[in-house]
Coordinates of C-alpha atoms and ligand atoms in Angstrom, one line a residue:
M56 CA -41.8 -18.6 -17.9
T57 CA -43.1 -20.1 -21.2
L58 CA -41.2 -19.8 -24.4
N59 CA -44.0 -17.5 -25.8
E60 CA -43.6 -15.2 -22.7
Y61 CA -39.8 -15.2 -23.2
K62 CA -40.1 -14.1 -26.8
I63 CA -42.3 -11.1 -25.8
A64 CA -39.9 -10.1 -23.1
F65 CA -36.8 -10.6 -25.3
K66 CA -38.3 -8.5 -28.2
N67 CA -39.2 -5.7 -25.6
Q68 CA -35.7 -5.6 -24.1
L69 CA -34.1 -5.3 -27.6
A70 CA -36.7 -3.0 -29.0
H71 CA -34.2 0.0 -29.1
I72 CA -31.7 -2.0 -31.1
Y73 CA -33.5 -4.5 -33.3
P74 CA -37.0 -4.5 -35.0
E75 CA -39.4 -7.0 -33.7
Q76 CA -39.0 -9.6 -36.4
E77 CA -35.2 -9.4 -36.3
A78 CA -35.1 -9.8 -32.5
L79 CA -37.3 -13.0 -33.0
S80 CA -34.9 -14.4 -35.6
I81 CA -32.0 -13.6 -33.3
L82 CA -33.6 -15.6 -30.4
Q83 CA -34.4 -18.4 -32.9
I84 CA -30.7 -18.6 -33.8
L85 CA -29.8 -18.7 -30.1
C86 CA -32.2 -21.5 -29.4
E87 CA -31.0 -23.5 -32.5
D88 CA -27.2 -22.8 -32.0
L89 CA -27.0 -22.7 -28.3
L90 CA -29.8 -25.0 -27.0
N91 CA -29.7 -27.3 -30.0
W92 CA -33.3 -27.0 -30.9
S93 CA -34.7 -27.6 -34.3
R94 CA -36.6 -25.0 -36.4
T95 CA -40.0 -26.5 -35.3
D96 CA -39.0 -26.5 -31.7
F97 CA -38.9 -22.8 -31.8
L98 CA -42.4 -22.7 -33.5
F99 CA -44.1 -25.2 -31.4
K100 CA -42.6 -25.1 -27.9
N101 CA -44.5 -21.8 -27.2
K102 CA -46.5 -23.1 -24.2
E103 CA -43.7 -25.0 -22.6
A104 CA -41.7 -23.6 -19.8
L105 CA -38.0 -22.9 -20.3
T106 CA -35.9 -24.9 -18.0
H107 CA -33.5 -23.0 -15.5
L108 CA -30.5 -23.8 -17.6
Q109 CA -32.0 -22.6 -20.8
R110 CA -33.1 -19.5 -19.2
E111 CA -29.6 -18.9 -18.1
I112 CA -28.1 -19.4 -21.4
L113 CA -30.6 -17.1 -23.2
D114 CA -30.5 -14.4 -20.4
K115 CA -26.7 -14.3 -20.6
S116 CA -27.0 -13.8 -24.4
L117 CA -29.6 -11.2 -24.1
E118 CA -27.2 -9.2 -21.9
K119 CA -24.6 -9.4 -24.6
L120 CA -27.2 -8.4 -27.2
M121 CA -28.0 -5.4 -25.2
Q122 CA -24.2 -4.3 -25.5
H123 CA -24.7 -4.5 -29.3
E124 CA -22.6 -7.8 -29.5
P125 CA -23.5 -9.6 -32.8
V126 CA -25.4 -12.7 -32.3
Q127 CA -22.8 -14.5 -34.4
H128 CA -20.0 -13.6 -31.9
I129 CA -22.2 -15.0 -29.0
T130 CA -22.8 -18.3 -30.7
G131 CA -19.4 -18.3 -32.5
I132 CA -20.9 -19.4 -35.7
A133 CA -22.5 -17.8 -38.9
H134 CA -24.8 -19.6 -41.2
F135 CA -23.6 -19.1 -44.8
F136 CA -24.8 -20.8 -47.9
G137 CA -26.2 -23.8 -46.0
E138 CA -23.1 -24.3 -43.9
Q139 CA -21.8 -23.2 -40.6
F140 CA -18.7 -21.0 -40.4
K141 CA -16.8 -20.3 -37.2
V142 CA -16.3 -16.6 -36.7
S143 CA -14.1 -14.5 -34.2
Q144 CA -13.2 -11.0 -33.6
D145 CA -10.7 -11.3 -36.5
T146 CA -13.2 -12.3 -39.2
L147 CA -16.0 -10.3 -40.7
V148 CA -19.4 -12.0 -40.0
P149 CA -20.4 -13.4 -43.4
R150 CA -23.3 -11.4 -44.9
Q151 CA -26.3 -12.1 -47.0
E152 CA -25.0 -10.0 -49.8
T153 CA -22.0 -12.1 -50.0
E154 CA -24.1 -15.3 -50.4
E155 CA -25.6 -13.7 -53.5
L156 CA -22.0 -13.2 -54.8
V157 CA -21.4 -16.9 -54.2
D158 CA -24.6 -17.8 -56.0
W159 CA -23.7 -15.7 -58.9
I160 CA -20.4 -17.3 -59.3
I161 CA -21.9 -20.8 -59.0
K162 CA -24.6 -20.1 -61.6
D163 CA -22.1 -18.8 -64.0
H164 CA -20.1 -22.0 -63.8
Q165 CA -22.8 -24.7 -63.9
K166 CA -21.5 -26.1 -67.0
L167 CA -18.0 -25.3 -66.4
S168 CA -15.7 -26.9 -63.9
P169 CA -13.2 -24.4 -62.6
K170 CA -10.1 -26.0 -61.5
T171 CA -8.4 -23.1 -59.7
I172 CA -9.9 -20.5 -57.4
M173 CA -8.5 -17.8 -55.4
D174 CA -10.3 -15.9 -52.7
I175 CA -8.5 -12.7 -51.6
G176 CA -9.3 -11.3 -48.0
T177 CA -11.0 -14.5 -47.3
G178 CA -11.8 -13.9 -43.7
T179 CA -13.9 -17.0 -42.5
G180 CA -13.3 -18.5 -45.9
C181 CA -17.0 -18.3 -46.6
I182 CA -16.7 -17.4 -50.2
G183 CA -13.7 -19.6 -51.2
L184 CA -14.9 -22.7 -49.1
S185 CA -18.5 -22.5 -50.4
L186 CA -17.1 -22.6 -53.9
G187 CA -15.0 -25.4 -53.0
L188 CA -18.1 -27.3 -52.0
A189 CA -19.8 -26.3 -55.2
F190 CA -16.9 -27.3 -57.5
A191 CA -15.6 -30.7 -56.3
K192 CA -12.5 -30.6 -58.5
A193 CA -11.2 -27.2 -57.7
Q194 CA -8.1 -26.2 -55.8
I195 CA -8.8 -23.3 -53.6
S196 CA -6.3 -20.6 -52.4
L197 CA -7.6 -18.7 -49.6
A198 CA -5.5 -15.5 -48.8
D199 CA -5.6 -13.1 -46.0
V200 CA -3.3 -10.5 -44.5
S201 CA -4.0 -11.7 -40.8
K202 CA -2.5 -14.9 -39.4
M203 CA -5.2 -14.8 -36.6
T204 CA -7.9 -14.7 -39.4
L205 CA -6.3 -17.7 -41.3
E206 CA -6.5 -19.7 -38.1
I207 CA -10.2 -19.5 -38.3
T208 CA -10.2 -20.1 -42.1
K209 CA -8.3 -23.2 -41.4
K210 CA -10.8 -24.5 -38.8
N211 CA -13.7 -23.8 -41.2
A212 CA -11.9 -25.7 -43.9
A213 CA -11.3 -28.7 -41.6
N214 CA -15.0 -28.5 -40.5
L215 CA -16.1 -28.8 -44.1
H216 CA -13.6 -31.5 -45.0
L217 CA -11.9 -29.3 -47.6
V218 CA -8.4 -29.3 -46.2
E219 CA -7.0 -31.4 -49.0
R220 CA -8.1 -29.0 -51.7
I221 CA -7.3 -25.7 -50.1
K222 CA -4.1 -23.6 -49.5
L223 CA -3.9 -20.9 -47.1
V224 CA -1.7 -17.9 -48.1
Q225 CA -0.7 -15.1 -45.7
I226 CA -0.4 -12.1 -48.0
D227 CA -0.6 -8.3 -47.9
I228 CA -2.3 -8.0 -51.2
L229 CA -1.3 -4.3 -51.4
R230 CA 2.3 -5.3 -51.4
A231 CA 2.1 -8.3 -53.6
E232 CA 3.9 -8.2 -57.0
S233 CA 2.0 -11.2 -58.5
I234 CA -0.5 -13.9 -57.5
P235 CA -0.8 -17.5 -59.0
E236 CA -3.1 -17.6 -62.0
A237 CA -6.7 -18.9 -61.3
D238 CA -9.9 -19.6 -63.2
I239 CA -11.8 -17.5 -60.9
I240 CA -10.4 -14.7 -58.6
V241 CA -12.9 -13.4 -56.1
S242 CA -12.7 -10.8 -53.3
N243 CA -14.8 -9.0 -50.9
P244 CA -12.1 -6.5 -49.8
P245 CA -12.7 -3.7 -47.3
Y246 CA -14.7 -1.0 -49.0
V247 CA -16.6 1.1 -46.4
R248 CA -15.3 4.7 -46.6
D249 CA -14.2 6.3 -43.2
M250 CA -16.9 8.9 -44.0
E251 CA -19.6 6.2 -44.1
K252 CA -18.8 5.2 -40.5
V253 CA -21.7 7.3 -39.3
E254 CA -24.1 4.9 -41.1
I255 CA -22.6 1.7 -39.7
Q256 CA -24.4 0.1 -36.8
K257 CA -22.9 -0.2 -33.3
N258 CA -22.8 -4.0 -33.5
V259 CA -20.7 -3.8 -36.6
L260 CA -18.6 -0.8 -35.5
D261 CA -17.7 -2.0 -32.0
Y262 CA -17.4 -5.8 -32.7
E263 CA -16.1 -6.4 -36.2
P264 CA -12.5 -6.0 -37.5
H265 CA -12.1 -2.5 -38.9
L266 CA -9.2 -3.9 -41.0
A267 CA -11.8 -5.8 -43.0
L268 CA -14.2 -3.1 -43.3
F269 CA -12.9 0.3 -43.7
V270 CA -10.7 2.2 -46.4
S271 CA -9.6 5.8 -46.5
D272 CA -11.9 8.4 -48.1
D273 CA -8.8 9.4 -50.4
D274 CA -8.4 6.2 -52.1
P275 CA -11.4 3.8 -51.5
L276 CA -10.8 1.6 -54.5
I277 CA -7.1 0.8 -53.6
F278 CA -7.8 -2.8 -53.1
Y279 CA -10.0 -3.3 -56.2
R280 CA -7.2 -1.5 -58.4
K281 CA -4.5 -3.6 -57.0
I282 CA -6.4 -6.9 -57.5
M283 CA -7.5 -6.1 -61.0
Q284 CA -3.8 -5.4 -61.9
L285 CA -2.7 -8.7 -60.1
A286 CA -5.5 -10.6 -61.9
L287 CA -4.5 -9.6 -65.4
P288 CA -2.5 -12.7 -66.2
S289 CA -5.5 -14.9 -65.2
L290 CA -7.9 -12.8 -67.1
Q291 CA -5.8 -13.0 -70.3
N292 CA -6.1 -16.7 -70.0
G293 CA -9.9 -16.7 -69.9
G294 CA -10.2 -16.3 -66.0
L295 CA -13.0 -14.3 -64.4
L296 CA -12.7 -11.8 -61.5
Y297 CA -15.6 -11.3 -59.2
F298 CA -16.0 -8.6 -56.5
E299 CA -18.4 -7.5 -53.9
I300 CA -18.4 -3.7 -54.1
N301 CA -19.6 -0.5 -52.3
Q302 CA -23.1 0.3 -53.4
Y303 CA -22.0 4.1 -53.7
L304 CA -19.1 3.5 -55.8
S305 CA -20.4 1.5 -58.7
D306 CA -19.7 4.4 -61.2
E307 CA -16.1 4.6 -59.9
M308 CA -15.7 0.9 -60.2
K309 CA -16.9 0.9 -63.9
S310 CA -14.3 3.7 -64.8
L311 CA -11.6 1.7 -62.9
A312 CA -12.3 -1.4 -64.7
S313 CA -12.5 0.5 -68.2
D314 CA -9.3 2.2 -67.5
L315 CA -7.6 -1.2 -67.2
G316 CA -9.3 -2.4 -70.5
L317 CA -11.6 -4.8 -68.6
T318 CA -15.0 -5.8 -69.7
F319 CA -17.5 -6.0 -66.9
E320 CA -20.9 -6.7 -65.6
L321 CA -22.5 -5.2 -62.3
K322 CA -25.3 -6.8 -60.3
K323 CA -27.7 -5.6 -57.6
D324 CA -28.3 -7.5 -54.4
L325 CA -31.6 -8.2 -53.0
N326 CA -31.9 -4.8 -51.4
G327 CA -31.6 -3.2 -54.8
N328 CA -28.0 -1.9 -54.2
W329 CA -25.2 -2.3 -56.8
R330 CA -23.1 -4.8 -54.9
M331 CA -21.4 -7.2 -57.2
M332 CA -19.1 -7.0 -60.2
K333 CA -17.7 -9.4 -62.7
C334 CA -14.7 -8.5 -64.9
W335 CA -13.1 -10.3 -67.8
L336 CA -11.0 -9.7 -70.9
Ligands
LIG300 N1 -21.0 -5.2 -46.3 C1 -20.2 -5.0 -45.3 C2 -21.0 -4.0 -44.2 O1 -21.7 -4.5 -43.6 C3 -18.8 -4.5 -45.7 C4 -18.0 -5.5 -46.3 C5 -16.7 -5.0 -46.8 O2 -16.2 -3.9 -46.4 N2 -16.1 -5.7 -47.5 O3 -20.7 -2.9 -44.3

């Protein structure tokens, strides 16, 4: 079977789960990450026959995709801000919206050189470690409640040669009384309300850690309120606080920040949803 024939069969098998273009991108990721192909290989090998081993690897992956397993769980890595991050069932798969948050922070600090950064609920470490690469002098604290998650964070820090500038902090932020001061505090905490579960796709719902995703309908901003309070001493010293936020709760986020006396700015993601917030004093 040629690559081109395989592309068609692959798209058809996944048609009930992924639109054509997305299925093709997934196949491309599999070829690049599991078969070590280059981007151009995927475009130009169309008439070549796949080897038996290549077929075997792709077919096995296709089976998992049909069970709604995310491609990043199949390959074990996610691409984020130009780097590769190891993922597991204990980490959220880094999202494009989160790349936009990182981009915002970096652009804000082009002429500054932040010395201390804290990423709360770090997961893979994708936010904090990407900032670590962008700001060569910064010390980065990566905090997460889960020990298992921090094992993955640590591996990613090592892969990116950032071990010397990072500190891993295991902390249940809701119980914390204080956090060290930092120039930048950033968090992508759980923010999907239980009532929104019906909108969440099976590949997320069945495979990604609910601990990193969901909050109760009663108090969906619980993490934000707590982090804002903990960040106050940093903000008093000129620090900035950045969040990824729930698109449906931007008004509530504004009230929360105002109530605490914070000044803020909200930003939409590329899909046009209110997705990011910056707070300062
Ligand atoms: N954006 C994520 C999603 O796919 C949610 C991330 C989060 O809860 N922090 O639903």
